[in-house]
């Protein structure tokens, strides 16, 4: 396949006091009846805390912003809860007239830099407002998965089976004097999108001992085949070295559980210069009218904003 990059869409300029930097992990929802795409993302305030935001762009020209949200979708959690340091959207799903917004809750830690867990907020007014499902996470670490869970991709499949491909941290390792997480993508199922059955099934595993981060699955099912895009990186110097930093990978599956990596076919890479010349990460793929689009972050894990690409050949 081949993706044609179309350019940068948005980078915060500081016009909103609670949005000083970053437009991280873009999550796109095509709203056909309004000919628009709503893009949820995470921004950061002056203290570096992640807050959820969104904007609307034209379905005909996604670089044309038609509406900018003016206040955080959700507030930080109460002190001591799983999301008191950050709220980062990672997936939105429509079910029975409601929007389910799955998000990552952030805590700052001592022995390691941070801890994540999976949260949920629900909208009953077509996405105008969201309310947290609970003060606690849908799931956190447990005796089977002792570290943390992060970004999720949820798809409601045949027979109302809710499928979830999620980040699962498997260890922390000290690299160049800094504690670094290692994570890959596991699979879970649910009947209602709230209570999830996790059995430790790995959907995308590490390619080798140097690979350290596989994150932000985006899955589309078509003609019985599950297609997944995601980002992956190595352990060391991934923040500054293009050779070790995030790239976008691709995998396929016939059952939606076990995927075959085909990263060489992803059809997209870093640019020779500009906002995505160091890394490309956190893809979200969505079909819009007769086109397939990919929204993604570039340098700085979203510090340089997000843009999009269009699939031009399969």
Tab-separated table of C-alpha atoms in Angstrom:
chain	number	residue	atom	x	y	z
A	1	UNK	CA	0.000	0.000	0.000
A	2	UNK	CA	1.025	3.620	-0.409
A	3	UNK	CA	-0.048	6.659	1.576
A	4	UNK	CA	0.261	10.209	0.236
A	5	UNK	CA	0.961	12.743	2.947
A	6	UNK	CA	-1.372	15.718	2.760
A	7	UNK	CA	0.158	17.896	5.457
A	8	UNK	CA	-0.201	19.263	8.957
A	9	UNK	CA	-3.707	20.006	10.255
A	10	UNK	CA	-3.273	21.480	13.715
A	11	UNK	CA	-0.734	22.479	16.326
A	12	UNK	CA	-1.733	24.440	19.472
A	13	UNK	CA	-0.627	28.070	19.391
A	14	UNK	CA	-1.322	28.795	23.058
A	15	UNK	CA	-4.526	30.689	22.370
A	16	UNK	CA	-6.239	28.577	25.024
A	17	UNK	CA	-4.677	28.766	28.502
A	18	UNK	CA	-5.257	25.085	29.141
A	19	UNK	CA	-3.769	24.131	25.754
A	20	UNK	CA	-0.158	25.296	25.698
A	21	UNK	CA	1.411	22.492	23.671
A	22	UNK	CA	0.854	19.130	21.969
A	23	UNK	CA	-2.004	17.733	19.918
A	24	UNK	CA	-1.356	14.088	20.717
A	25	UNK	CA	-3.025	10.792	19.683
A	26	UNK	CA	-5.594	12.045	17.124
A	27	UNK	CA	-8.801	9.974	17.131
A	28	UNK	CA	-10.967	10.652	14.075
A	29	UNK	CA	-14.714	10.095	13.781
A	30	UNK	CA	-16.404	10.615	10.408
A	31	UNK	CA	-19.840	12.206	10.863
A	32	UNK	CA	-21.380	11.604	7.446
A	33	UNK	CA	-24.628	13.532	7.881
A	34	UNK	CA	-22.667	16.711	8.606
A	35	UNK	CA	-19.847	16.140	6.115
A	36	UNK	CA	-17.274	16.576	8.833
A	37	UNK	CA	-14.628	14.687	10.760
A	38	UNK	CA	-14.352	15.218	14.489
A	39	UNK	CA	-10.809	14.724	15.740
A	40	UNK	CA	-10.317	14.119	19.448
A	41	UNK	CA	-6.810	14.577	20.805
A	42	UNK	CA	-4.809	15.287	23.950
A	43	UNK	CA	-3.280	18.676	24.647
A	44	UNK	CA	-1.162	19.888	27.585
A	45	UNK	CA	-1.472	22.771	30.010
A	46	UNK	CA	1.369	24.860	31.449
A	47	UNK	CA	2.111	22.112	33.994
A	48	UNK	CA	2.378	19.427	31.328
A	49	UNK	CA	-0.894	17.742	32.273
A	50	UNK	CA	-2.809	16.058	29.435
A	51	UNK	CA	-6.344	17.315	28.779
A	52	UNK	CA	-8.833	16.092	26.145
A	53	UNK	CA	-9.793	18.415	23.290
A	54	UNK	CA	-11.346	18.175	19.822
A	55	UNK	CA	-11.850	20.055	16.610
A	56	UNK	CA	-13.982	19.524	13.512
A	57	UNK	CA	-12.599	19.510	9.983
A	58	UNK	CA	-14.226	19.316	6.571
A	59	UNK	CA	-14.708	15.788	5.234
A	60	UNK	CA	-13.867	17.152	1.785
A	61	UNK	CA	-10.708	18.958	2.939
A	62	UNK	CA	-9.440	17.783	6.367
A	63	UNK	CA	-6.935	20.634	6.496
A	64	UNK	CA	-9.845	23.070	6.684
A	65	UNK	CA	-10.803	23.470	10.342
A	66	UNK	CA	-14.465	24.398	10.726
A	67	UNK	CA	-14.778	24.377	14.515
A	68	UNK	CA	-12.446	24.501	17.515
A	69	UNK	CA	-13.596	23.345	20.920
A	70	UNK	CA	-13.116	25.932	23.688
A	71	UNK	CA	-12.928	23.952	26.942
A	72	UNK	CA	-11.614	20.511	28.013
A	73	UNK	CA	-13.981	17.660	27.253
A	74	UNK	CA	-13.256	16.156	30.664
A	75	UNK	CA	-11.585	17.441	33.809
A	76	UNK	CA	-8.718	15.830	35.646
A	77	UNK	CA	-9.726	13.317	38.278
A	78	UNK	CA	-9.901	14.044	41.982
A	79	UNK	CA	-6.605	13.850	43.835
A	80	UNK	CA	-5.585	10.245	44.306
A	81	UNK	CA	-7.657	8.840	41.431
A	82	UNK	CA	-6.224	7.169	38.346
A	83	UNK	CA	-6.532	10.248	36.110
A	84	UNK	CA	-5.555	13.107	38.409
A	85	UNK	CA	-2.507	14.003	36.276
A	86	UNK	CA	-3.887	13.538	32.775
A	87	UNK	CA	-6.788	12.474	30.552
A	88	UNK	CA	-5.886	11.344	27.018
A	89	UNK	CA	-8.522	10.107	24.502
A	90	UNK	CA	-7.624	6.952	22.587
A	91	UNK	CA	-10.848	5.676	20.935
A	92	UNK	CA	-14.513	6.603	20.377
A	93	UNK	CA	-17.286	4.084	19.623
A	94	UNK	CA	-20.985	4.579	18.884
A	95	UNK	CA	-23.500	2.208	20.474
A	96	UNK	CA	-27.258	2.547	21.048
A	97	UNK	CA	-27.278	6.302	20.612
A	98	UNK	CA	-24.320	6.859	22.920
A	99	UNK	CA	-20.665	7.652	22.316
A	100	UNK	CA	-18.150	5.678	24.345
A	101	UNK	CA	-14.892	7.602	24.699
A	102	UNK	CA	-12.098	5.375	25.977
A	103	UNK	CA	-9.208	7.272	27.448
A	104	UNK	CA	-5.885	6.912	29.234
A	105	UNK	CA	-5.648	8.108	32.818
A	106	UNK	CA	-2.265	9.402	33.977
A	107	UNK	CA	-0.546	9.418	37.360
A	108	UNK	CA	2.933	10.743	38.122
A	109	UNK	CA	5.055	8.244	40.015
A	110	UNK	CA	8.253	8.043	42.048
A	111	UNK	CA	10.248	4.950	41.060
A	112	UNK	CA	9.059	5.278	37.437
A	113	UNK	CA	7.959	8.422	35.559
A	114	UNK	CA	4.238	7.612	35.252
A	115	UNK	CA	1.451	5.051	35.493
A	116	UNK	CA	-1.528	4.604	33.135
A	117	UNK	CA	-4.921	2.925	33.344
A	118	UNK	CA	-7.950	2.685	31.036
A	119	UNK	CA	-10.914	4.984	31.620
A	120	UNK	CA	-14.296	5.544	29.976
A	121	UNK	CA	-16.527	8.558	29.432
A	122	UNK	CA	-19.966	8.440	27.803
A	123	UNK	CA	-21.922	11.026	25.833
A	124	UNK	CA	-25.703	10.876	25.512
A	125	UNK	CA	-26.046	14.116	23.503
A	126	UNK	CA	-24.189	13.193	20.323
A	127	UNK	CA	-20.792	14.163	21.643
A	128	UNK	CA	-21.604	17.666	22.846
A	129	UNK	CA	-20.712	16.678	26.407
A	130	UNK	CA	-19.130	13.651	28.040
A	131	UNK	CA	-19.442	12.289	31.568
A	132	UNK	CA	-16.978	9.926	33.165
A	133	UNK	CA	-18.407	6.465	33.681
A	134	UNK	CA	-16.721	6.215	37.068
A	135	UNK	CA	-14.033	7.732	39.264
A	136	UNK	CA	-12.057	4.534	38.927
A	137	UNK	CA	-10.626	2.922	35.775
A	138	UNK	CA	-12.296	0.236	33.677
A	139	UNK	CA	-9.160	-1.721	34.331
A	140	UNK	CA	-5.742	-1.245	35.845
A	141	UNK	CA	-2.796	-3.544	36.505
A	142	UNK	CA	-3.589	-6.858	38.107
A	143	UNK	CA	-1.890	-10.132	39.006
A	144	UNK	CA	-1.711	-11.154	35.330
A	145	UNK	CA	-0.560	-7.784	33.986
A	146	UNK	CA	1.457	-6.134	36.774
A	147	UNK	CA	2.549	-2.913	35.072
A	148	UNK	CA	0.005	-0.781	33.205
A	149	UNK	CA	-2.451	-0.569	30.313
A	150	UNK	CA	-2.776	2.364	27.943
A	151	UNK	CA	-4.258	3.220	24.563
A	152	UNK	CA	-7.152	1.116	23.293
A	153	UNK	CA	-8.824	0.477	19.953
A	154	UNK	CA	-12.402	-0.779	20.265
A	155	UNK	CA	-14.537	-2.264	17.485
A	156	UNK	CA	-18.051	-3.674	17.883
A	157	UNK	CA	-18.021	-6.808	15.750
A	158	UNK	CA	-20.505	-9.492	14.718
A	159	UNK	CA	-22.883	-10.811	17.390
A	160	UNK	CA	-22.270	-7.626	19.418
A	161	UNK	CA	-18.806	-8.740	20.473
A	162	UNK	CA	-16.748	-5.760	21.582
A	163	UNK	CA	-13.125	-6.250	20.578
A	164	UNK	CA	-10.290	-4.284	22.164
A	165	UNK	CA	-6.648	-4.087	21.114
A	166	UNK	CA	-4.766	-2.328	23.890
A	167	UNK	CA	-1.301	-1.304	25.018
A	168	UNK	CA	0.066	-3.608	27.698
A	169	UNK	CA	3.289	-2.687	29.504
A	170	UNK	CA	5.430	-5.727	30.209
A	171	UNK	CA	8.418	-4.157	32.008
A	172	UNK	CA	10.340	-1.038	32.925
A	173	UNK	CA	14.047	-0.972	32.131
A	174	UNK	CA	16.781	1.547	32.937
A	175	UNK	CA	18.244	2.834	29.671
A	176	UNK	CA	20.915	5.553	29.607
A	177	UNK	CA	20.078	6.398	33.200
A	178	UNK	CA	16.326	6.764	32.602
A	179	UNK	CA	13.502	4.332	33.362
A	180	UNK	CA	11.841	3.361	30.086
A	181	UNK	CA	8.661	1.291	29.567
A	182	UNK	CA	8.299	-1.649	27.210
A	183	UNK	CA	4.850	-2.394	25.812
A	184	UNK	CA	3.098	-4.332	23.092
A	185	UNK	CA	-0.509	-4.890	21.988
A	186	UNK	CA	-2.831	-7.391	23.653
A	187	UNK	CA	-6.455	-8.367	22.991
A	188	UNK	CA	-9.596	-8.284	25.164
A	189	UNK	CA	-13.337	-8.904	24.665
A	190	UNK	CA	-16.566	-7.614	26.170
A	191	UNK	CA	-20.318	-7.925	25.764
A	192	UNK	CA	-21.095	-4.358	26.780
A	193	UNK	CA	-17.934	-2.275	26.394
A	194	UNK	CA	-17.589	-1.909	30.162
A	195	UNK	CA	-16.680	-5.273	31.660
A	196	UNK	CA	-13.703	-6.663	29.769
A	197	UNK	CA	-12.268	-10.169	29.702
A	198	UNK	CA	-8.476	-10.054	29.528
A	199	UNK	CA	-6.589	-13.304	29.149
A	200	UNK	CA	-3.164	-11.967	28.219
A	201	UNK	CA	-3.534	-12.762	24.514
A	202	UNK	CA	-0.835	-11.008	22.503
A	203	UNK	CA	-1.927	-9.609	19.152
A	204	UNK	CA	1.283	-7.782	18.162
A	205	UNK	CA	4.505	-8.888	19.860
A	206	UNK	CA	8.026	-7.489	19.876
A	207	UNK	CA	10.033	-8.162	16.727
A	208	UNK	CA	13.292	-8.530	18.667
A	209	UNK	CA	15.026	-7.643	21.931
A	210	UNK	CA	15.673	-4.059	20.788
A	211	UNK	CA	12.037	-3.219	20.151
A	212	UNK	CA	10.411	-1.559	23.126
A	213	UNK	CA	7.191	0.236	22.227
A	214	UNK	CA	4.242	-0.998	20.145
A	215	UNK	CA	1.290	1.315	20.628
A	216	UNK	CA	-1.959	2.850	19.376
A	217	UNK	CA	-3.649	0.132	17.365
A	218	UNK	CA	-6.130	1.254	14.708
A	219	UNK	CA	-8.197	-1.589	13.269
A	220	UNK	CA	-10.542	-1.709	10.277
A	221	UNK	CA	-12.444	-4.841	9.281
A	222	UNK	CA	-13.296	-5.352	5.630
A	223	UNK	CA	-14.376	-8.484	3.743
A	224	UNK	CA	-13.642	-10.602	6.792
A	225	UNK	CA	-10.060	-9.358	7.154
A	226	UNK	CA	-8.802	-7.278	10.064
A	227	UNK	CA	-6.252	-4.642	9.122
A	228	UNK	CA	-4.253	-2.976	11.907
A	229	UNK	CA	-1.985	0.055	11.881
A	230	UNK	CA	0.136	0.968	14.913
A	231	UNK	CA	3.431	2.623	15.829
A	232	UNK	CA	6.611	0.969	17.078
A	233	UNK	CA	10.026	2.091	18.369
A	234	UNK	CA	13.272	0.851	19.867
A	235	UNK	CA	14.534	1.154	23.458
A	236	UNK	CA	17.328	3.710	23.255
A	237	UNK	CA	17.498	7.298	21.979
A	238	UNK	CA	14.046	7.081	20.401
A	239	UNK	CA	13.280	10.675	21.364
A	240	UNK	CA	16.100	12.117	19.253
A	241	UNK	CA	17.397	9.463	16.844
A	242	UNK	CA	15.262	8.909	13.713
A	243	UNK	CA	16.676	5.400	13.322
A	244	UNK	CA	15.277	4.343	16.700
A	245	UNK	CA	12.173	6.499	16.877
A	246	UNK	CA	8.560	5.710	16.078
A	247	UNK	CA	7.470	4.353	12.718
A	248	UNK	CA	4.042	3.198	11.605
A	249	UNK	CA	3.568	-0.528	11.151
A	250	UNK	CA	0.894	-2.714	9.582
A	251	UNK	CA	-0.535	-6.169	10.306
A	252	UNK	CA	-3.380	-8.422	9.146
A	253	UNK	CA	-5.543	-11.084	10.788
A	254	UNK	CA	-8.329	-13.456	9.814
A	255	UNK	CA	-9.687	-13.846	13.348
A	256	UNK	CA	-9.028	-10.376	14.796
A	257	UNK	CA	-6.932	-11.858	17.579
A	258	UNK	CA	-3.642	-13.096	16.159
A	259	UNK	CA	-2.036	-10.692	13.696
A	260	UNK	CA	0.794	-11.153	11.216
A	261	UNK	CA	3.175	-8.199	11.132
A	262	UNK	CA	3.812	-6.798	7.658
A	263	UNK	CA	5.575	-3.567	8.569
A	264	UNK	CA	7.359	-3.297	5.216
A	265	UNK	CA	3.936	-2.829	3.597
A	266	UNK	CA	2.805	0.084	5.771
A	267	UNK	CA	3.500	2.509	2.938
A	268	UNK	CA	4.412	5.538	5.036
A	269	UNK	CA	7.615	6.810	6.643
A	270	UNK	CA	9.178	9.945	8.112
A	271	UNK	CA	9.649	12.967	5.843
A	272	UNK	CA	13.025	14.331	4.778
A	273	UNK	CA	12.261	17.562	6.642
A	274	UNK	CA	9.469	19.298	8.504
A	275	UNK	CA	7.091	18.451	11.319
A	276	UNK	CA	7.384	14.645	10.908
A	277	UNK	CA	11.046	14.158	9.942
A	278	UNK	CA	12.043	12.484	13.230
A	279	UNK	CA	9.097	10.239	14.021
A	280	UNK	CA	5.604	9.297	12.869
A	281	UNK	CA	3.312	7.763	15.457
A	282	UNK	CA	-0.165	7.109	16.898
A	283	UNK	CA	-2.034	6.423	13.625
A	284	UNK	CA	-5.803	6.464	13.363
A	285	UNK	CA	-7.229	5.132	10.103
A	286	UNK	CA	-10.783	5.932	9.055
A	287	UNK	CA	-12.838	5.591	5.876
A	288	UNK	CA	-14.312	8.924	4.764
A	289	UNK	CA	-16.684	8.800	1.804
A	290	UNK	CA	-14.674	7.039	-0.921
A	291	UNK	CA	-11.283	7.630	0.695
A	292	UNK	CA	-9.227	5.982	3.423
A	293	UNK	CA	-7.414	8.498	5.584
A	294	UNK	CA	-4.748	8.202	8.257
A	295	UNK	CA	-4.404	10.827	10.980
A	296	UNK	CA	-1.116	10.715	12.857
A	297	UNK	CA	1.440	12.572	14.978
A	298	UNK	CA	4.923	13.617	14.007
A	299	UNK	CA	7.890	14.865	16.015
A	300	UNK	CA	7.803	15.151	19.783
A	301	UNK	CA	4.931	12.668	20.286
A	302	UNK	CA	2.454	15.323	19.153
A	303	UNK	CA	4.371	18.435	20.099
A	304	UNK	CA	4.554	19.327	16.401
A	305	UNK	CA	0.816	18.679	16.004
A	306	UNK	CA	-1.047	16.165	13.864
A	307	UNK	CA	-1.606	15.785	10.148
A	308	UNK	CA	-3.031	13.256	7.747
A	309	UNK	CA	-2.322	11.080	4.746
A	310	UNK	CA	-4.545	9.531	2.083
A	311	UNK	CA	-4.310	5.965	0.820
A	312	UNK	CA	-3.555	6.075	-2.904
A	313	UNK	CA	-2.883	2.399	-3.637
A	314	UNK	CA	-3.360	-0.935	-1.864
